Amino acid sequence: MSAWWREDVIYQIYPRSFADSDGDGMGDLPGATSRLGYLRDLGVDAVWLSPFYTSPQADAGYDVADYRDVDPRLGTLADFDQLMARATELGLRVIVDLVPNHCSDEHPWFQAALAAGPGSPERARFHFRDGRGHNGSLPPNNWMSVFGGPAWTRVVGPDGPEQWYLHLFDSKQPDWDWTNPQVQAEFESVLRFWLDKGVAGFRVDVAHGLVKKAGLPDHTGEQHALAGVSAERDETAEPLPTNSSPYWDQDGVHEIYRSWRAVLDSYAGPQRILCAEAWVTPTERMARYLRPDEMHQAFAFDFLESHWDATQLRDAITRDITALAPVGASCTWVLSNHDVVRHASRLGLDQTLPRPHGITAEDPQPDRALGLRRARAATMAMLALPGAAYLYQGEELGLPEHTALPAEVRQDPAFHRTGGLETGRDGCRVPLPWEADAPGFGFSPTGASWLPQPKDWAEYAVDAQLAVPGSTLELYRLLLALRHAHRLGGGTLDWDDAYDPAQVIAWQNAGVHVLVNLGAAPVTVPVGYRVIACSGQLTADGQVPLDTAVWSIAH
Ligand code: BGC
């Protein structure tokens, strides 16, 4: 069975913002299908679709009301089948998002739980508890929502306030109780539903959150949350192990993934996979999700979280490779997604400050040229590492974050639950520019767009970059082609210590020499090597300047 997941490049489609076919300003599945040829030509192997399921869209679709249907705003099940058919025709695998930690409060099972009342089997599928204090008016424990405020909301029934229910995210996202056999059986059935449609696997949302510590005890430490979502992180402090929290990375999650793995393995043909979104430290704990009978991939978020600093980057790469080796897993690299500031902007900020969770017009603005130069170099590093890699839609255009969205258009529940203290993630979710001169840059036939696009995005549009030498899109196409030709994803990293480690990271992989210069002094590629790709201009005498990466091979 081919281990394709060990080296594939997977492109994240965020359906709401990829391509809109019907003109309502929200992307949809037919829109995505119409652009799959572009992704084949880009050179990726697979796509991951963020949620397109029936949803009130309280958290952009990560609040699922029906796990087996498509939200009418995004299409129909028939549209999904067409997307699958087209992807298969083009040789692209399709991975879908699975959201097992919570559903929508509009899910029929949650509605049934509200109606059935305390002590009912319907409520036992979620975490309903009586409150503390006088008349139960205080939440059952001190847990905080990742999006701000308490992780509990009190139900108000016909006779007034009664029990509370747990939601680690928005109050419209009640957490499932994974000790309940009906919940377990339901998700196995959901897995089969999409596997039967031919999907190549699942990106598992909040994979480290499903199991809560028995008795739901108070949290005794600092409650920091998902990277990219909560501001409560002190980046200078040594992080506590994630499982010191009573709701993250509890050992019981592994049993769930073992049972899912058995379901996936029961399907014939190419291996179907599970990819963990697990913000877990230390990395050795993350490796546990990748034991041979569990998941296949887990995002290497410490690479994404590294500042633009040679030592930090090398440490993160080494840490991931070293931690995953004992379980026989390969690394899964990523620089951008729908939860973090786009790397073309993130790397254009002051690297001595903590990474922000969204940027407003009042915040320090990224240096666009600097950010893009570094982002191109960072991508060259990522795509030359052994392992799989995920790309986030628009990064191949060098797309920056929208840093001036007005408060009234922001939709991220984190923004609203914190009264704006948390900027939130809307800035990386703005609809893509396809055509420089079309209304809405060709995202939608009407020019409509659910989040406003910056006026100056014409230069980033696909048609402004295709076949333009030196454009970021052409750089990605070249890198993906070379990565395939040299099988870099399946290679082995061998550090080249000939350079100053405080300035340069350099390694050999599958016969390709990779050099990223983060220092002021220009450096040279090894003698006898010829450059096959570079992220920016070399100096007049062929040296690699600051914030530039090159791939080279022996003559
Ligand atoms: C997803 C987020 C989402 C959260 C709750 C995450 O990790 O990537 O976009 O808000 O889970 O589902």
XYZ file of C-alpha atoms and ligand atoms in Angstrom:
567
model
C 0.000 0.000 0.000
C 1.569 3.315 -0.992
C 2.335 5.669 1.890
C 1.272 8.716 -0.099
C 0.504 10.708 3.047
C 4.182 10.691 3.989
C 5.120 13.061 1.208
C 2.093 14.553 -0.517
C 1.470 18.274 -0.817
C -2.083 19.010 0.254
C -3.819 22.280 -0.565
C -6.339 23.632 1.923
C -9.487 24.894 0.265
C -11.464 27.118 2.597
C -14.707 26.744 0.626
C -16.379 29.959 1.781
C -13.510 31.986 0.307
C -12.109 29.960 -2.586
C -14.518 30.489 -5.489
C -18.184 31.457 -5.653
C -20.311 30.055 -8.486
C -23.754 31.462 -7.699
C -22.945 35.091 -7.024
C -24.055 35.297 -3.385
C -20.559 36.297 -2.256
C -19.888 33.066 -0.406
C -17.705 30.446 -2.025
C -19.262 27.059 -2.742
C -18.525 23.535 -3.918
C -19.331 24.120 -7.610
C -16.972 27.100 -7.470
C -14.259 24.897 -6.004
C -14.863 22.208 -8.631
C -14.485 24.769 -11.404
C -11.009 25.688 -10.112
C -9.595 22.210 -9.510
C -7.739 22.338 -12.822
C -5.804 25.308 -11.464
C -4.712 23.193 -8.490
C -3.650 20.299 -10.701
C -1.568 22.732 -12.751
C -0.132 24.212 -9.574
C 1.232 20.743 -8.842
C -0.416 19.700 -5.578
C -1.415 16.098 -4.907
C -4.512 16.507 -2.790
C -6.967 19.006 -1.390
C -8.339 19.360 2.117
C -11.768 20.964 2.265
C -12.598 22.930 5.412
C -16.201 22.264 6.548
C -18.951 22.618 3.950
C -21.589 20.815 6.045
C -25.019 22.105 7.045
C -24.291 24.754 9.629
C -25.628 28.012 11.043
C -22.081 29.292 10.330
C -21.575 30.566 13.876
C -17.919 29.516 13.539
C -17.624 29.512 9.750
C -18.917 25.948 9.462
C -16.974 24.463 12.407
C -20.411 24.303 14.044
C -21.974 21.351 12.252
C -25.737 20.767 12.316
C -25.719 17.811 9.892
C -22.518 15.819 9.358
C -23.922 14.069 6.283
C -25.135 16.984 4.208
C -23.883 20.146 2.498
C -24.884 23.609 3.673
C -27.323 25.027 1.081
C -25.153 28.155 0.850
C -22.237 25.980 -0.245
C -24.060 23.508 -2.484
C -25.629 20.066 -2.341
C -24.478 16.477 -1.892
C -24.699 16.115 -5.669
C -22.234 19.024 -5.936
C -19.910 17.183 -3.584
C -20.126 14.074 -5.758
C -19.254 16.180 -8.783
C -16.296 17.680 -6.978
C -15.086 14.163 -6.110
C -15.536 13.014 -9.691
C -13.622 15.972 -11.107
C -10.842 15.616 -8.538
C -10.492 11.929 -9.340
C -10.335 12.728 -13.057
C -7.505 15.187 -12.343
C -5.663 12.768 -10.050
C -6.261 14.845 -6.904
C -7.167 13.163 -3.606
C -9.818 14.789 -1.445
C -9.581 15.060 2.339
C -12.532 16.423 4.302
C -12.716 18.074 7.692
C -14.202 16.155 10.593
C -15.378 18.132 13.613
C -15.824 15.590 16.419
C -15.259 17.702 19.541
C -18.493 19.639 19.235
C -21.453 20.165 16.942
C -23.859 23.052 16.439
C -26.524 23.841 19.010
C -28.862 23.403 16.025
C -27.844 19.746 15.602
C -30.993 17.599 16.107
C -29.349 15.652 18.949
C -28.622 18.843 20.874
C -32.121 20.120 20.267
C -33.446 16.762 21.520
C -31.217 17.069 24.599
C -32.608 20.508 25.417
C -36.154 19.232 25.032
C -35.637 16.003 27.001
C -34.428 17.663 30.184
C -31.996 16.786 32.985
C -31.027 13.159 33.494
C -32.272 12.048 30.060
C -30.299 9.785 27.707
C -30.454 12.636 25.161
C -28.525 14.904 27.528
C -25.974 12.164 28.194
C -24.525 12.692 24.694
C -23.291 16.122 25.801
C -21.864 17.537 29.030
C -24.865 18.891 30.906
C -24.288 19.635 34.597
C -26.017 21.438 37.424
C -24.481 24.767 38.328
C -22.671 25.602 41.527
C -23.623 28.236 44.092
C -26.990 29.503 45.109
C -29.690 28.035 42.817
C -26.974 26.667 40.559
C -26.321 30.118 39.216
C -22.556 29.615 38.815
C -20.942 27.479 36.092
C -20.137 23.877 37.106
C -16.381 24.549 36.942
C -13.897 27.286 36.022
C -13.124 26.238 32.452
C -12.794 29.031 29.914
C -13.889 28.980 26.294
C -11.062 29.142 23.749
C -12.956 32.048 22.213
C -13.249 33.935 25.519
C -15.665 33.886 28.433
C -16.823 30.828 30.371
C -16.953 27.416 28.686
C -20.463 26.882 30.066
C -23.842 28.302 29.092
C -26.960 27.939 31.184
C -30.065 26.492 29.604
C -33.197 28.498 30.082
C -36.161 26.133 29.908
C -39.889 26.796 30.109
C -39.590 26.908 33.919
C -36.606 29.257 33.961
C -32.850 28.699 34.241
C -31.774 25.075 34.705
C -28.622 23.053 33.815
C -25.459 24.260 32.095
C -23.776 22.710 29.045
C -20.090 22.661 28.158
C -18.661 24.316 25.051
C -14.887 24.687 24.761
C -15.540 27.051 21.837
C -18.598 29.203 21.110
C -21.845 28.754 23.040
C -23.302 27.571 19.712
C -20.784 24.680 19.705
C -21.756 22.207 22.468
C -19.107 19.559 23.206
C -19.973 15.919 22.634
C -19.486 13.532 25.541
C -17.154 10.940 24.084
C -17.758 8.454 26.875
C -21.206 7.946 25.349
C -21.373 4.863 23.064
C -23.995 6.503 20.847
C -21.617 9.368 20.102
C -18.855 6.903 19.264
C -21.129 4.901 16.964
C -22.454 8.021 15.285
C -18.989 9.223 14.321
C -17.948 5.826 12.989
C -21.014 6.012 10.795
C -20.101 9.544 9.667
C -16.610 8.319 8.767
C -18.094 5.556 6.646
C -20.504 7.954 4.959
C -17.633 10.035 3.538
C -15.299 7.082 2.978
C -18.031 5.475 0.884
C -18.025 8.641 -1.222
C -14.345 8.088 -1.912
C -12.593 10.603 0.318
C -8.912 9.962 0.977
C -9.184 10.876 4.630
C -10.020 13.372 7.317
C -8.383 16.370 8.901
C -9.537 15.960 12.485
C -10.491 19.240 14.144
C -9.308 19.796 17.738
C -8.097 16.198 17.858
C -6.658 16.732 21.339
C -9.916 17.914 22.903
C -12.447 15.093 22.693
C -11.877 13.478 26.077
C -12.281 15.459 29.283
C -10.845 14.502 32.640
C -13.342 12.409 34.620
C -15.393 14.500 37.018
C -14.645 17.695 35.056
C -12.407 19.148 37.804
C -11.459 22.814 37.920
C -8.479 23.879 35.830
C -5.684 24.676 38.234
C -3.180 26.289 35.868
C -3.176 29.112 33.376
C -5.840 28.498 30.750
C -4.244 29.192 27.441
C -5.946 27.995 24.389
C -5.478 27.145 20.738
C -2.534 28.878 19.217
C -3.779 31.342 16.690
C -6.988 31.806 18.606
C -6.350 32.959 22.137
C -4.270 35.869 23.376
C -3.614 34.219 26.727
C -0.248 32.780 25.758
C 3.000 33.942 27.245
C 5.425 32.994 24.492
C 8.478 33.650 26.613
C 7.496 31.128 29.287
C 8.341 27.451 28.995
C 4.962 25.985 28.019
C 3.288 23.620 30.438
C 2.562 20.225 28.936
C -0.813 20.540 27.230
C -2.226 17.631 29.214
C -1.824 19.559 32.456
C -5.202 20.944 31.423
C -8.223 18.765 32.263
C -9.597 19.063 28.750
C -6.642 18.865 26.351
C -4.588 15.866 25.305
C -6.134 13.397 27.734
C -4.937 9.834 27.240
C -8.427 8.573 26.402
C -8.395 10.228 22.969
C -6.056 7.567 21.624
C -8.579 4.792 21.973
C -10.943 6.772 19.737
C -8.308 7.126 17.010
C -7.453 3.438 17.203
C -11.064 2.573 16.529
C -11.226 5.032 13.620
C -8.016 3.660 12.180
C -9.603 0.211 12.105
C -12.543 1.650 10.163
C -10.228 3.344 7.654
C -8.077 0.251 7.250
C -11.138 -1.837 6.431
C -11.397 0.024 3.097
C -9.592 -1.461 0.125
C -7.485 0.584 -2.283
C -5.168 3.472 -1.464
C -4.763 4.124 2.251
C -7.316 6.526 3.780
C -5.786 8.809 6.381
C -6.347 10.818 9.549
C -4.544 14.126 10.069
C -4.580 15.563 13.579
C -5.040 19.199 14.322
C -3.543 18.863 17.785
C -1.909 21.883 19.413
C 0.040 19.702 21.819
C 3.328 20.193 23.639
C 5.817 18.721 24.176
C 6.253 17.284 20.697
C 6.751 13.786 22.142
C 3.103 13.919 23.245
C 2.074 14.872 19.724
C 3.950 11.841 18.430
C 1.583 9.605 20.416
C -1.198 10.519 17.958
C 0.974 9.026 15.221
C 1.612 5.582 16.653
C 1.241 2.909 13.975
C -2.363 2.045 14.880
C -3.549 5.651 15.210
C -3.291 8.645 12.889
C -1.075 9.216 9.855
C -0.337 12.932 10.069
C -0.267 15.710 12.672
C 0.538 19.307 11.814
C 3.980 20.392 13.019
C 2.714 23.613 14.542
C 5.960 24.472 16.297
C 7.504 25.027 12.852
C 4.630 27.370 11.967
C 5.007 29.136 15.312
C 8.751 29.763 14.956
C 9.886 33.297 14.499
C 12.063 34.150 11.517
C 15.203 33.072 13.305
C 17.712 30.453 12.200
C 18.078 28.830 15.601
C 14.336 28.647 16.257
C 13.608 27.196 12.852
C 16.336 24.589 13.039
C 15.256 23.624 16.558
C 11.630 23.225 15.501
C 12.561 21.088 12.501
C 14.891 18.927 14.579
C 12.346 18.567 17.357
C 9.646 17.322 15.020
C 11.814 14.912 13.116
C 13.341 13.539 16.317
C 10.060 13.194 18.193
C 8.294 11.411 15.349
C 11.063 8.961 14.479
C 10.378 6.489 17.328
C 6.778 5.967 16.164
C 7.826 5.670 12.521
C 5.825 8.719 11.440
C 6.840 11.431 9.006
C 6.421 15.155 9.608
C 3.558 17.261 8.290
C 4.691 20.830 7.682
C 2.503 23.904 7.408
C 3.052 27.660 7.444
C -0.448 29.094 7.042
C -4.050 28.066 7.573
C -7.436 29.634 8.292
C -6.598 30.157 11.991
C -3.341 32.118 11.838
C -2.058 35.358 10.328
C -0.916 34.568 6.779
C 2.828 33.959 6.726
C 3.442 36.650 4.089
C 2.276 39.129 6.740
C 3.334 37.344 9.908
C 6.955 37.349 8.809
C 6.779 41.058 7.984
C 6.139 41.948 11.629
C 8.656 42.664 14.373
C 10.002 39.186 15.099
C 10.910 40.025 18.685
C 7.241 40.402 19.633
C 4.747 37.580 20.212
C 2.785 36.533 17.143
C -0.525 38.427 17.013
C -3.900 36.720 16.601
C -5.216 38.925 13.838
C -4.255 42.454 12.876
C -6.376 45.625 12.882
C -5.748 48.986 11.226
C -4.680 50.355 14.636
C -1.995 47.685 15.149
C 1.584 47.873 13.890
C 1.360 47.004 10.207
C 3.464 44.280 8.584
C 6.189 45.351 6.166
C 4.724 43.844 3.001
C 7.864 43.575 0.935
C 9.869 42.125 3.809
C 7.081 39.699 4.725
C 6.771 38.431 1.182
C 10.526 38.036 0.770
C 10.721 35.969 3.934
C 7.524 34.051 3.158
C 8.943 32.918 -0.183
C 12.126 31.793 1.552
C 10.149 30.059 4.330
C 8.084 28.187 1.758
C 11.255 27.060 0.005
C 12.454 25.697 3.335
C 9.168 23.923 4.012
C 8.852 22.333 0.589
C 12.394 20.974 0.828
C 11.797 19.169 4.111
C 11.134 15.444 4.156
C 7.496 14.771 4.982
C 4.125 16.027 3.826
C 3.238 19.704 3.483
C -0.014 21.628 3.591
C -0.549 24.856 1.676
C -3.305 27.319 2.528
C -5.261 28.790 -0.363
C -3.781 32.071 -1.541
C -0.312 31.561 -0.125
C 0.814 30.578 -3.611
C -0.111 34.137 -4.592
C 1.926 35.637 -1.748
C -1.388 36.926 -0.441
C -1.091 39.114 2.642
C -3.458 39.243 5.603
C -6.271 41.801 5.364
C -5.118 44.108 8.147
C -7.815 46.777 7.978
C -11.125 44.952 8.255
C -13.620 47.147 10.093
C -15.139 45.722 13.269
C -18.639 45.609 11.804
C -17.716 43.043 9.141
C -15.794 40.736 11.440
C -17.435 37.340 11.937
C -14.993 35.380 14.070
C -16.769 34.427 17.315
C -13.496 35.051 19.171
C -13.779 38.745 18.226
C -17.346 38.963 19.472
C -16.912 36.898 22.643
C -13.991 39.041 23.774
C -15.597 42.363 22.927
C -12.929 42.915 20.287
C -9.943 42.294 22.589
C -9.170 39.306 20.392
C -8.989 40.456 16.765
C -9.730 37.013 15.417
C -9.068 35.216 12.190
C -11.157 36.980 9.547
C -8.090 38.674 8.049
C -6.727 35.400 6.650
C -10.128 34.272 5.330
C -10.810 36.965 2.748
C -12.031 35.636 -0.640
C -9.299 34.962 -3.203
C -8.418 37.233 -6.126
C -8.552 35.299 -9.405
C -8.751 38.062 -12.019
C -7.121 41.455 -11.630
C -9.696 43.400 -13.602
C -12.964 41.625 -12.728
C -15.389 42.863 -10.064
C -14.466 41.231 -6.736
C -11.283 40.103 -8.499
C -13.252 37.280 -10.108
C -14.099 35.518 -6.849
C -17.800 35.716 -7.634
C -19.682 36.409 -10.886
C -21.434 39.360 -9.207
C -18.353 40.778 -7.529
C -19.938 40.052 -4.126
C -17.706 38.890 -1.288
C -18.729 37.896 2.253
C -15.698 39.749 3.608
C -14.487 42.856 1.769
C -11.287 42.399 -0.241
C -8.567 45.050 -0.022
C -8.711 47.388 -3.023
C -5.070 46.822 -3.882
C -5.230 43.067 -4.450
C -5.164 43.186 -8.269
C -1.416 42.564 -8.288
C -1.949 39.293 -6.383
C -4.617 37.929 -8.726
C -3.953 34.574 -10.360
C -4.147 36.024 -13.871
C -1.678 38.754 -12.939
C 0.899 36.134 -11.928
C 0.423 33.196 -14.291
C 3.354 32.866 -16.665
C 4.981 35.956 -15.147
C 8.620 35.128 -14.441
C 9.519 35.631 -10.792
C 5.912 35.813 -9.574
C 5.103 33.964 -6.366
C 2.667 31.721 -8.230
C 5.378 30.715 -10.711
C 7.787 30.128 -7.834
C 5.325 27.713 -6.189
C 4.768 25.903 -9.482
C 8.497 25.495 -9.970
C 9.080 24.336 -6.406
C 6.291 21.774 -6.522
C 7.588 20.381 -9.807
C 11.158 20.130 -8.479
C 9.978 18.650 -5.199
C 8.256 15.885 -7.133
C 11.122 15.338 -9.526
C 13.614 14.954 -6.667
C 11.183 13.153 -4.312
C 12.059 15.634 -1.557
C 9.033 14.635 0.512
C 10.334 11.081 0.768
C 13.975 12.003 1.418
C 16.089 12.391 4.533
C 17.359 15.597 6.097
C 21.083 15.874 6.648
C 22.124 19.208 8.185
C 24.985 21.074 6.509
C 27.007 22.562 9.357
C 29.393 24.511 7.159
C 27.507 27.765 7.809
C 27.048 29.995 10.856
C 24.064 28.383 12.638
C 22.890 31.740 13.996
C 22.470 33.062 10.436
C 21.827 30.176 8.088
C 19.903 26.923 7.997
C 21.188 24.514 5.377
C 20.727 20.845 4.659
C 20.922 18.132 2.054
C 17.830 16.173 1.083
C 17.673 13.653 -1.751
C 20.648 15.208 -3.544
C 19.320 18.765 -3.259
C 21.208 21.308 -1.169
C 18.893 23.722 0.615
C 20.149 26.995 2.021
C 18.156 29.719 3.771
C 20.058 32.845 4.709
C 18.523 34.752 7.620
C 21.696 36.772 8.280
C 22.972 40.070 6.914
C 26.114 38.671 5.291
C 25.626 37.049 1.860
C 26.666 33.384 1.659
C 27.535 31.029 -1.176
C 26.178 27.653 -2.213
C 28.670 24.768 -1.916
C 31.387 24.590 -4.526
C 30.334 22.469 -7.484
C 26.626 23.148 -6.976
C 24.296 24.907 -9.383
C 21.180 26.783 -8.271
C 17.896 25.266 -9.482
C 15.501 27.548 -7.595
C 15.770 30.717 -5.573
C 13.248 32.737 -3.629
C 14.709 36.107 -4.620
C 17.520 37.833 -6.496
C 21.055 36.632 -5.880
C 23.800 39.239 -5.574
C 25.714 40.304 -8.697
C 28.434 37.771 -7.869
C 25.963 34.935 -7.327
C 25.785 34.978 -3.531
C 22.650 34.354 -1.475
C 21.616 37.544 0.328
C 19.563 38.155 3.491
C 16.090 36.499 3.702
C 16.661 34.407 0.608
C 16.564 30.648 0.052
C 18.094 28.576 -2.734
C 17.947 24.969 -3.811
C 20.997 23.698 -5.674
C 22.302 20.412 -7.027
C 25.767 19.091 -7.829
C 26.909 19.838 -11.389
C -10.481 25.114 13.675
C -11.001 26.489 13.923
C -12.274 26.361 14.732
C -12.049 25.527 15.995
C -13.336 25.054 16.570
C -10.104 24.758 15.090
O -9.047 24.306 15.443
O -9.403 25.053 12.796
O -11.208 27.213 12.763
O -12.710 27.621 15.117
O -11.298 24.390 15.730
O -13.902 24.109 15.729
